Amino acid sequence: MLLTNHVLSGALIGALARRPLPAFAAGVASHFVLDAMPHWGQWGSQRRFLRVAVPDGLVSLATMGAFAAMSPPDRRLAVVAGMAGAALPDLDKPTNLWFGWSPFPGPVNRFHSRIQHEAPRRAHLELAVAGAFGAAAFIALRRGRRG
């Protein structure tokens, strides 16, 4: 699953949870649930992976900034915590690339790898998921401003 989709799901979780600790924990759990769903992947080479991962990482950072900025002050920390928790399990990607190791214990890495259901022709699924999570998070935050 693209990191942007994890971040968007975390924004929705934070908007609904309203408290940082539950938002963070639910964000981490949501990461593994989403990774267990069929999604885009199987890049074939590190070069192809990076052609997707670098822009996705930058879009993820921009998404985190945008949702943090649009969050009502009383919900901002929960939204940021949800996004951080949802993104955290993919910290293994840049640390493996740059340093040759994962910050997580072996059993976590093996579990994370085993649950992936990736295929090369599922970009449309990633875009649909991004749209759904983005719209739902936006609506949840807008309704939160009124209520």
GROMACS .gro file of N, CA and C in nm:
model
  441
    1MET      N    1   0.085  -0.117   0.000
    1MET     CA    2   0.000   0.000   0.000
    1MET      C    3   0.090   0.123   0.000
    2LEU      N    4   0.050   0.222  -0.076
    2LEU     CA    5   0.128   0.345  -0.079
    2LEU      C    6   0.125   0.413   0.059
    3LEU      N    7   0.234   0.477   0.094
    3LEU     CA    8   0.241   0.547   0.222
    3LEU      C    9   0.134   0.655   0.232
    4THR      N   10   0.105   0.721   0.120
    4THR     CA   11   0.002   0.825   0.121
    4THR      C   12  -0.131   0.768   0.168
    5ASN      N   13  -0.164   0.648   0.127
    5ASN     CA   14  -0.290   0.588   0.170
    5ASN      C   15  -0.290   0.555   0.319
    6HIS      N   16  -0.176   0.513   0.370
    6HIS     CA   17  -0.166   0.490   0.514
    6HIS      C   18  -0.184   0.622   0.589
    7VAL      N   19  -0.122   0.727   0.540
    7VAL     CA   20  -0.133   0.859   0.605
    7VAL      C   21  -0.278   0.907   0.601
    8LEU      N   22  -0.344   0.891   0.488
    8LEU     CA   23  -0.485   0.935   0.477
    8LEU      C   24  -0.575   0.854   0.571
    9SER      N   25  -0.549   0.724   0.583
    9SER     CA   26  -0.630   0.644   0.676
    9SER      C   27  -0.602   0.689   0.820
   10GLY      N   28  -0.477   0.724   0.849
   10GLY     CA   29  -0.443   0.775   0.982
   10GLY      C   30  -0.509   0.908   1.012
   11ALA      N   31  -0.523   0.993   0.911
   11ALA     CA   32  -0.594   1.121   0.930
   11ALA      C   33  -0.740   1.095   0.966
   12LEU      N   34  -0.801   1.001   0.897
   12LEU     CA   35  -0.940   0.966   0.928
   12LEU      C   36  -0.951   0.908   1.069
   13ILE      N   37  -0.860   0.819   1.103
   13ILE     CA   38  -0.861   0.760   1.238
   13ILE      C   39  -0.846   0.868   1.344
   14GLY      N   40  -0.752   0.959   1.325
   14GLY     CA   41  -0.732   1.066   1.422
   14GLY      C   42  -0.852   1.158   1.433
   15ALA      N   43  -0.916   1.185   1.320
   15ALA     CA   44  -1.035   1.271   1.322
   15ALA      C   45  -1.148   1.206   1.401
   16LEU      N   46  -1.158   1.074   1.390
   16LEU     CA   47  -1.266   1.003   1.459
   16LEU      C   48  -1.230   0.970   1.604
   17ALA      N   49  -1.104   0.939   1.629
   17ALA     CA   50  -1.063   0.898   1.764
   17ALA      C   51  -1.061   1.016   1.861
   18ARG      N   52  -1.018   1.130   1.813
   18ARG     CA   53  -1.014   1.254   1.890
   18ARG      C   54  -0.911   1.259   2.003
   19ARG      N   55  -0.848   1.146   2.034
   19ARG     CA   56  -0.745   1.144   2.138
   19ARG      C   57  -0.618   1.084   2.078
   20PRO      N   58  -0.502   1.141   2.110
   20PRO     CA   59  -0.378   1.100   2.044
   20PRO      C   60  -0.337   0.954   2.063
   21LEU      N   61  -0.339   0.903   2.185
   21LEU     CA   62  -0.290   0.767   2.208
   21LEU      C   63  -0.375   0.662   2.137
   22PRO      N   64  -0.507   0.666   2.150
   22PRO     CA   65  -0.587   0.569   2.073
   22PRO      C   66  -0.571   0.588   1.922
   23ALA      N   67  -0.556   0.713   1.878
   23ALA     CA   68  -0.538   0.738   1.734
   23ALA      C   69  -0.407   0.677   1.685
   24PHE      N   70  -0.302   0.694   1.762
   24PHE     CA   71  -0.172   0.638   1.723
   24PHE      C   72  -0.180   0.485   1.716
   25ALA      N   73  -0.236   0.422   1.821
   25ALA     CA   74  -0.245   0.276   1.825
   25ALA      C   75  -0.332   0.223   1.711
   26ALA      N   76  -0.445   0.287   1.688
   26ALA     CA   77  -0.533   0.244   1.579
   26ALA      C   78  -0.465   0.268   1.444
   27GLY      N   79  -0.386   0.374   1.434
   27GLY     CA   80  -0.312   0.400   1.310
   27GLY      C   81  -0.213   0.288   1.280
   28VAL      N   82  -0.139   0.245   1.381
   28VAL     CA   83  -0.044   0.135   1.361
   28VAL      C   84  -0.120   0.008   1.318
   29ALA      N   85  -0.228  -0.023   1.388
   29ALA     CA   86  -0.306  -0.143   1.353
   29ALA      C   87  -0.361  -0.133   1.211
   30SER      N   88  -0.408  -0.014   1.174
   30SER     CA   89  -0.466   0.002   1.040
   30SER      C   90  -0.362  -0.023   0.931
   31HIS      N   91  -0.237   0.007   0.960
   31HIS     CA   92  -0.131  -0.015   0.861
   31HIS      C   93  -0.128  -0.162   0.819
   32PHE      N   94  -0.131  -0.250   0.917
   32PHE     CA   95  -0.123  -0.393   0.887
   32PHE      C   96  -0.250  -0.444   0.820
   33VAL      N   97  -0.364  -0.390   0.859
   33VAL     CA   98  -0.491  -0.428   0.794
   33VAL      C   99  -0.486  -0.390   0.647
   34LEU      N  100  -0.443  -0.267   0.619
   34LEU     CA  101  -0.437  -0.223   0.479
   34LEU      C  102  -0.334  -0.301   0.399
   35ASP      N  103  -0.220  -0.332   0.460
   35ASP     CA  104  -0.120  -0.409   0.388
   35ASP      C  105  -0.166  -0.551   0.358
   36ALA      N  106  -0.261  -0.602   0.435
   36ALA     CA  107  -0.314  -0.736   0.410
   36ALA      C  108  -0.417  -0.737   0.297
   37MET      N  109  -0.462  -0.620   0.255
   37MET     CA  110  -0.557  -0.609   0.144
   37MET      C  111  -0.479  -0.613   0.011
   38PRO      N  112  -0.542  -0.662  -0.095
   38PRO     CA  113  -0.473  -0.658  -0.225
   38PRO      C  114  -0.439  -0.513  -0.264
   39HIS      N  115  -0.313  -0.491  -0.304
   39HIS     CA  116  -0.271  -0.357  -0.342
   39HIS      C  117  -0.158  -0.362  -0.443
   40TRP      N  118  -0.120  -0.242  -0.487
   40TRP     CA  119  -0.018  -0.225  -0.590
   40TRP      C  120   0.119  -0.258  -0.533
   41GLY      N  121   0.205  -0.318  -0.612
   41GLY     CA  122   0.340  -0.349  -0.566
   41GLY      C  123   0.413  -0.438  -0.663
   42GLN      N  124   0.509  -0.515  -0.612
   42GLN     CA  125   0.597  -0.602  -0.691
   42GLN      C  126   0.670  -0.520  -0.797
   43TRP      N  127   0.761  -0.438  -0.751
   43TRP     CA  128   0.827  -0.341  -0.839
   43TRP      C  129   0.930  -0.403  -0.930
   44GLY      N  130   0.989  -0.513  -0.893
   44GLY     CA  131   1.086  -0.579  -0.979
   44GLY      C  132   1.228  -0.529  -0.963
   45SER      N  133   1.246  -0.405  -0.929
   45SER     CA  134   1.380  -0.351  -0.910
   45SER      C  135   1.374  -0.236  -0.811
   46GLN      N  136   1.487  -0.208  -0.752
   46GLN     CA  137   1.493  -0.096  -0.657
   46GLN      C  138   1.469   0.037  -0.729
   47ARG      N  139   1.517   0.046  -0.851
   47ARG     CA  140   1.499   0.169  -0.929
   47ARG      C  141   1.350   0.198  -0.954
   48ARG      N  142   1.275   0.095  -0.993
   48ARG     CA  143   1.129   0.113  -1.015
   48ARG      C  144   1.059   0.146  -0.883
   49PHE      N  145   1.100   0.079  -0.775
   49PHE     CA  146   1.042   0.108  -0.645
   49PHE      C  147   1.063   0.255  -0.608
   50LEU      N  148   1.186   0.303  -0.626
   50LEU     CA  149   1.216   0.442  -0.589
   50LEU      C  150   1.142   0.542  -0.678
   51ARG      N  151   1.115   0.507  -0.803
   51ARG     CA  152   1.039   0.597  -0.891
   51ARG      C  153   0.898   0.620  -0.839
   52VAL      N  154   0.848   0.528  -0.761
   52VAL     CA  155   0.716   0.543  -0.698
   52VAL      C  156   0.731   0.592  -0.554
   53ALA      N  157   0.825   0.535  -0.480
   53ALA     CA  158   0.837   0.562  -0.337
   53ALA      C  159   0.877   0.706  -0.305
   54VAL      N  160   0.967   0.763  -0.382
   54VAL     CA  161   1.010   0.900  -0.352
   54VAL      C  162   0.896   1.000  -0.368
   55PRO      N  163   0.827   1.001  -0.484
   55PRO     CA  164   0.712   1.094  -0.493
   55PRO      C  165   0.604   1.063  -0.390
   56ASP      N  166   0.581   0.934  -0.364
   56ASP     CA  167   0.480   0.897  -0.263
   56ASP      C  168   0.520   0.949  -0.126
   57GLY      N  169   0.646   0.940  -0.090
   57GLY     CA  170   0.691   0.993   0.038
   57GLY      C  171   0.672   1.143   0.048
   58LEU      N  172   0.701   1.214  -0.061
   58LEU     CA  173   0.683   1.359  -0.061
   58LEU      C  174   0.536   1.397  -0.054
   59VAL      N  175   0.451   1.324  -0.127
   59VAL     CA  176   0.307   1.349  -0.119
   59VAL      C  177   0.256   1.317   0.021
   60SER      N  178   0.310   1.214   0.082
   60SER     CA  179   0.269   1.178   0.220
   60SER      C  180   0.302   1.291   0.317
   61LEU      N  181   0.422   1.347   0.306
   61LEU     CA  182   0.459   1.459   0.393
   61LEU      C  183   0.368   1.579   0.371
   62ALA      N  184   0.339   1.610   0.245
   62ALA     CA  185   0.249   1.722   0.214
   62ALA      C  186   0.109   1.694   0.268
   63THR      N  187   0.065   1.571   0.257
   63THR     CA  188  -0.067   1.531   0.307
   63THR      C  189  -0.072   1.546   0.459
   64MET      N  190   0.034   1.504   0.526
   64MET     CA  191   0.038   1.520   0.672
   64MET      C  192   0.030   1.667   0.711
   65GLY      N  193   0.104   1.751   0.641
   65GLY     CA  194   0.100   1.894   0.669
   65GLY      C  195  -0.037   1.954   0.643
   66ALA      N  196  -0.098   1.915   0.532
   66ALA     CA  197  -0.229   1.970   0.496
   66ALA      C  198  -0.336   1.929   0.597
   67PHE      N  199  -0.337   1.800   0.634
   67PHE     CA  200  -0.439   1.756   0.729
   67PHE      C  201  -0.413   1.809   0.869
   68ALA      N  202  -0.288   1.824   0.906
   68ALA     CA  203  -0.259   1.886   1.036
   68ALA      C  204  -0.307   2.031   1.036
   69ALA      N  205  -0.283   2.102   0.927
   69ALA     CA  206  -0.323   2.243   0.919
   69ALA      C  207  -0.474   2.260   0.918
   70MET      N  208  -0.544   2.169   0.854
   70MET     CA  209  -0.690   2.184   0.845
   70MET      C  210  -0.764   2.129   0.966
   71SER      N  211  -0.694   2.061   1.054
   71SER     CA  212  -0.758   2.003   1.172
   71SER      C  213  -0.791   2.112   1.273
   72PRO      N  214  -0.907   2.102   1.335
   72PRO     CA  215  -0.937   2.195   1.445
   72PRO      C  216  -0.831   2.177   1.554
   73PRO      N  217  -0.794   2.284   1.621
   73PRO     CA  218  -0.687   2.276   1.723
   73PRO      C  219  -0.709   2.167   1.827
   74ASP      N  220  -0.832   2.143   1.867
   74ASP     CA  221  -0.856   2.042   1.970
   74ASP      C  222  -0.844   1.898   1.918
   75ARG      N  223  -0.834   1.881   1.785
   75ARG     CA  224  -0.821   1.747   1.726
   75ARG      C  225  -0.689   1.728   1.654
   76ARG      N  226  -0.612   1.834   1.642
   76ARG     CA  227  -0.489   1.829   1.562
   76ARG      C  228  -0.392   1.722   1.611
   77LEU      N  229  -0.368   1.713   1.739
   77LEU     CA  230  -0.273   1.615   1.791
   77LEU      C  231  -0.319   1.472   1.762
   78ALA      N  232  -0.448   1.447   1.773
   78ALA     CA  233  -0.500   1.313   1.743
   78ALA      C  234  -0.483   1.281   1.594
   79VAL      N  235  -0.507   1.378   1.508
   79VAL     CA  236  -0.492   1.355   1.365
   79VAL      C  237  -0.345   1.328   1.331
   80VAL      N  238  -0.255   1.406   1.386
   80VAL     CA  239  -0.112   1.385   1.361
   80VAL      C  240  -0.069   1.249   1.418
   81ALA      N  241  -0.118   1.214   1.536
   81ALA     CA  242  -0.084   1.085   1.595
   81ALA      C  243  -0.136   0.969   1.511
   82GLY      N  244  -0.258   0.981   1.459
   82GLY     CA  245  -0.313   0.877   1.371
   82GLY      C  246  -0.230   0.861   1.245
   83MET      N  247  -0.191   0.973   1.185
   83MET     CA  248  -0.110   0.967   1.063
   83MET      C  249   0.028   0.908   1.093
   84ALA      N  250   0.089   0.949   1.204
   84ALA     CA  251   0.222   0.898   1.240
   84ALA      C  252   0.216   0.747   1.268
   85GLY      N  253   0.115   0.704   1.341
   85GLY     CA  254   0.101   0.562   1.369
   85GLY      C  255   0.079   0.480   1.243
   86ALA      N  256  -0.003   0.532   1.154
   86ALA     CA  257  -0.032   0.459   1.029
   86ALA      C  258   0.091   0.450   0.939
   87ALA      N  259   0.179   0.548   0.945
   87ALA     CA  260   0.298   0.549   0.861
   87ALA      C  261   0.416   0.473   0.924
   88LEU      N  262   0.418   0.465   1.056
   88LEU     CA  263   0.534   0.411   1.128
   88LEU      C  264   0.584   0.276   1.078
   89PRO      N  265   0.499   0.175   1.055
   89PRO     CA  266   0.553   0.045   1.015
   89PRO      C  267   0.633   0.047   0.885
   90ASP      N  268   0.614   0.148   0.800
   90ASP     CA  269   0.693   0.155   0.677
   90ASP      C  270   0.826   0.226   0.696
   91LEU      N  271   0.861   0.256   0.820
   91LEU     CA  272   0.993   0.314   0.848
   91LEU      C  273   1.104   0.218   0.809
   92ASP      N  274   1.069   0.089   0.797
   92ASP     CA  275   1.170  -0.008   0.756
   92ASP      C  276   1.219   0.016   0.613
   93LYS      N  277   1.139   0.077   0.528
   93LYS     CA  278   1.180   0.097   0.388
   93LYS      C  279   1.299   0.192   0.377
   94PRO      N  280   1.291   0.315   0.431
   94PRO     CA  281   1.408   0.403   0.417
   94PRO      C  282   1.528   0.357   0.500
   95THR      N  283   1.505   0.298   0.616
   95THR     CA  284   1.621   0.256   0.695
   95THR      C  285   1.693   0.139   0.628
   96ASN      N  286   1.618   0.049   0.564
   96ASN     CA  287   1.682  -0.059   0.488
   96ASN      C  288   1.759  -0.003   0.369
   97LEU      N  289   1.700   0.092   0.300
   97LEU     CA  290   1.763   0.151   0.183
   97LEU      C  291   1.891   0.226   0.220
   98TRP      N  292   1.884   0.311   0.322
   98TRP     CA  293   1.996   0.398   0.357
   98TRP      C  294   2.099   0.334   0.448
   99PHE      N  295   2.052   0.249   0.540
   99PHE     CA  296   2.143   0.197   0.642
   99PHE      C  297   2.159   0.045   0.639
  100GLY      N  298   2.074  -0.024   0.562
  100GLY     CA  299   2.084  -0.169   0.551
  100GLY      C  300   2.024  -0.246   0.666
  101TRP      N  301   1.938  -0.182   0.746
  101TRP     CA  302   1.873  -0.252   0.857
  101TRP      C  303   1.734  -0.195   0.882
  102SER      N  304   1.654  -0.273   0.949
  102SER     CA  305   1.519  -0.231   0.988
  102SER      C  306   1.518  -0.196   1.137
  103PRO      N  307   1.441  -0.095   1.176
  103PRO     CA  308   1.434  -0.061   1.318
  103PRO      C  309   1.345  -0.158   1.399
  104PHE      N  310   1.282  -0.251   1.331
  104PHE     CA  311   1.188  -0.341   1.397
  104PHE      C  312   1.250  -0.479   1.416
  105PRO      N  313   1.203  -0.553   1.517
  105PRO     CA  314   1.256  -0.688   1.539
  105PRO      C  315   1.218  -0.782   1.423
  106GLY      N  316   1.297  -0.887   1.408
  106GLY     CA  317   1.276  -0.984   1.301
  106GLY      C  318   1.134  -1.035   1.288
  107PRO      N  319   1.067  -1.074   1.398
  107PRO     CA  320   0.929  -1.124   1.383
  107PRO      C  321   0.834  -1.020   1.324
  108VAL      N  322   0.853  -0.893   1.359
  108VAL     CA  323   0.768  -0.787   1.302
  108VAL      C  324   0.795  -0.774   1.152
  109ASN      N  325   0.922  -0.775   1.114
  109ASN     CA  326   0.958  -0.765   0.973
  109ASN      C  327   0.902  -0.882   0.892
  110ARG      N  328   0.913  -1.002   0.946
  110ARG     CA  329   0.862  -1.121   0.876
  110ARG      C  330   0.711  -1.114   0.862
  111PHE      N  331   0.642  -1.076   0.969
  111PHE     CA  332   0.496  -1.062   0.963
  111PHE      C  333   0.456  -0.957   0.860
  112HIS      N  334   0.521  -0.842   0.864
  112HIS     CA  335   0.490  -0.732   0.771
  112HIS      C  336   0.512  -0.776   0.626
  113SER      N  337   0.614  -0.851   0.603
  113SER     CA  338   0.644  -0.900   0.467
  113SER      C  339   0.543  -1.006   0.423
  114ARG      N  340   0.508  -1.095   0.514
  114ARG     CA  341   0.418  -1.206   0.480
  114ARG      C  342   0.276  -1.163   0.447
  115ILE      N  343   0.228  -1.055   0.509
  115ILE     CA  344   0.088  -1.018   0.489
  115ILE      C  345   0.064  -0.941   0.360
  116GLN      N  346   0.169  -0.900   0.291
  116GLN     CA  347   0.154  -0.819   0.170
  116GLN      C  348   0.088  -0.900   0.058
  117HIS      N  349  -0.011  -0.839  -0.007
  117HIS     CA  350  -0.076  -0.898  -0.124
  117HIS      C  351  -0.063  -0.799  -0.239
  118GLU      N  352   0.057  -0.796  -0.297
  118GLU     CA  353   0.089  -0.697  -0.400
  118GLU      C  354   0.081  -0.757  -0.540
  119ALA      N  355   0.047  -0.672  -0.634
  119ALA     CA  356   0.048  -0.709  -0.776
  119ALA      C  357   0.077  -0.583  -0.856
  120PRO      N  358   0.141  -0.598  -0.973
  120PRO     CA  359   0.185  -0.480  -1.048
  120PRO      C  360   0.073  -0.398  -1.112
  121ARG      N  361  -0.043  -0.451  -1.131
  121ARG     CA  362  -0.147  -0.379  -1.206
  121ARG      C  363  -0.263  -0.335  -1.117
  122ARG      N  364  -0.231  -0.280  -1.003
  122ARG     CA  365  -0.337  -0.238  -0.911
  122ARG      C  366  -0.328  -0.090  -0.876
  123ALA      N  367  -0.268  -0.010  -0.959
  123ALA     CA  368  -0.257   0.133  -0.931
  123ALA      C  369  -0.395   0.195  -0.914
  124HIS      N  370  -0.492   0.148  -0.990
  124HIS     CA  371  -0.628   0.202  -0.980
  124HIS      C  372  -0.686   0.179  -0.840
  125LEU      N  373  -0.652   0.068  -0.777
  125LEU     CA  374  -0.698   0.043  -0.640
  125LEU      C  375  -0.637   0.144  -0.543
  126GLU      N  376  -0.508   0.172  -0.560
  126GLU     CA  377  -0.442   0.269  -0.474
  126GLU      C  378  -0.507   0.407  -0.486
  127LEU      N  379  -0.538   0.447  -0.608
  127LEU     CA  380  -0.600   0.578  -0.629
  127LEU      C  381  -0.741   0.582  -0.570
  128ALA      N  382  -0.816   0.474  -0.585
  128ALA     CA  383  -0.951   0.468  -0.527
  128ALA      C  384  -0.945   0.475  -0.374
  129VAL      N  385  -0.852   0.402  -0.316
  129VAL     CA  386  -0.836   0.403  -0.170
  129VAL      C  387  -0.797   0.543  -0.122
  130ALA      N  388  -0.705   0.607  -0.194
  130ALA     CA  389  -0.663   0.743  -0.157
  130ALA      C  390  -0.782   0.839  -0.161
  131GLY      N  391  -0.860   0.831  -0.266
  131GLY     CA  392  -0.977   0.919  -0.277
  131GLY      C  393  -1.077   0.896  -0.166
  132ALA      N  394  -1.103   0.769  -0.135
  132ALA     CA  395  -1.200   0.737  -0.031
  132ALA      C  396  -1.152   0.783   0.106
  133PHE      N  397  -1.028   0.751   0.141
  133PHE     CA  398  -0.976   0.792   0.272
  133PHE      C  399  -0.963   0.944   0.282
  134GLY      N  400  -0.915   1.006   0.176
  134GLY     CA  401  -0.901   1.151   0.176
  134GLY      C  402  -1.034   1.222   0.194
  135ALA      N  403  -1.134   1.179   0.120
  135ALA     CA  404  -1.267   1.240   0.131
  135ALA      C  405  -1.327   1.216   0.269
  136ALA      N  406  -1.315   1.093   0.319
  136ALA     CA  407  -1.373   1.061   0.449
  136ALA      C  408  -1.305   1.142   0.561
  137ALA      N  409  -1.172   1.154   0.554
  137ALA     CA  410  -1.100   1.232   0.656
  137ALA      C  411  -1.139   1.379   0.649
  138PHE      N  412  -1.148   1.431   0.529
  138PHE     CA  413  -1.188   1.572   0.510
  138PHE      C  414  -1.327   1.597   0.567
  139ILE      N  415  -1.420   1.507   0.536
  139ILE     CA  416  -1.558   1.522   0.586
  139ILE      C  417  -1.560   1.511   0.738
  140ALA      N  418  -1.488   1.415   0.793
  140ALA     CA  419  -1.486   1.398   0.939
  140ALA      C  420  -1.431   1.524   1.007
  141LEU      N  421  -1.329   1.583   0.949
  141LEU     CA  422  -1.273   1.705   1.009
  141LEU      C  423  -1.366   1.824   0.991
  142ARG      N  424  -1.431   1.835   0.878
  142ARG     CA  425  -1.525   1.946   0.854
  142ARG      C  426  -1.645   1.937   0.949
  143ARG      N  427  -1.695   1.816   0.967
  143ARG     CA  428  -1.808   1.799   1.059
  143ARG      C  429  -1.765   1.826   1.201
  144GLY      N  430  -1.641   1.795   1.233
  144GLY     CA  431  -1.588   1.820   1.367
  144GLY      C  432  -1.578   1.970   1.397
  145ARG      N  433  -1.559   2.051   1.295
  145ARG     CA  434  -1.552   2.196   1.315
  145ARG      C  435  -1.689   2.253   1.352
  146ARG      N  436  -1.792   2.191   1.299
  146ARG     CA  437  -1.929   2.241   1.324
  146ARG      C  438  -1.982   2.191   1.459
  147GLY      N  439  -1.932   2.071   1.502
  147GLY     CA  440  -1.994   2.009   1.620
  147GLY      C  441  -1.922   2.027   1.744
   0.00000   0.00000   0.00000
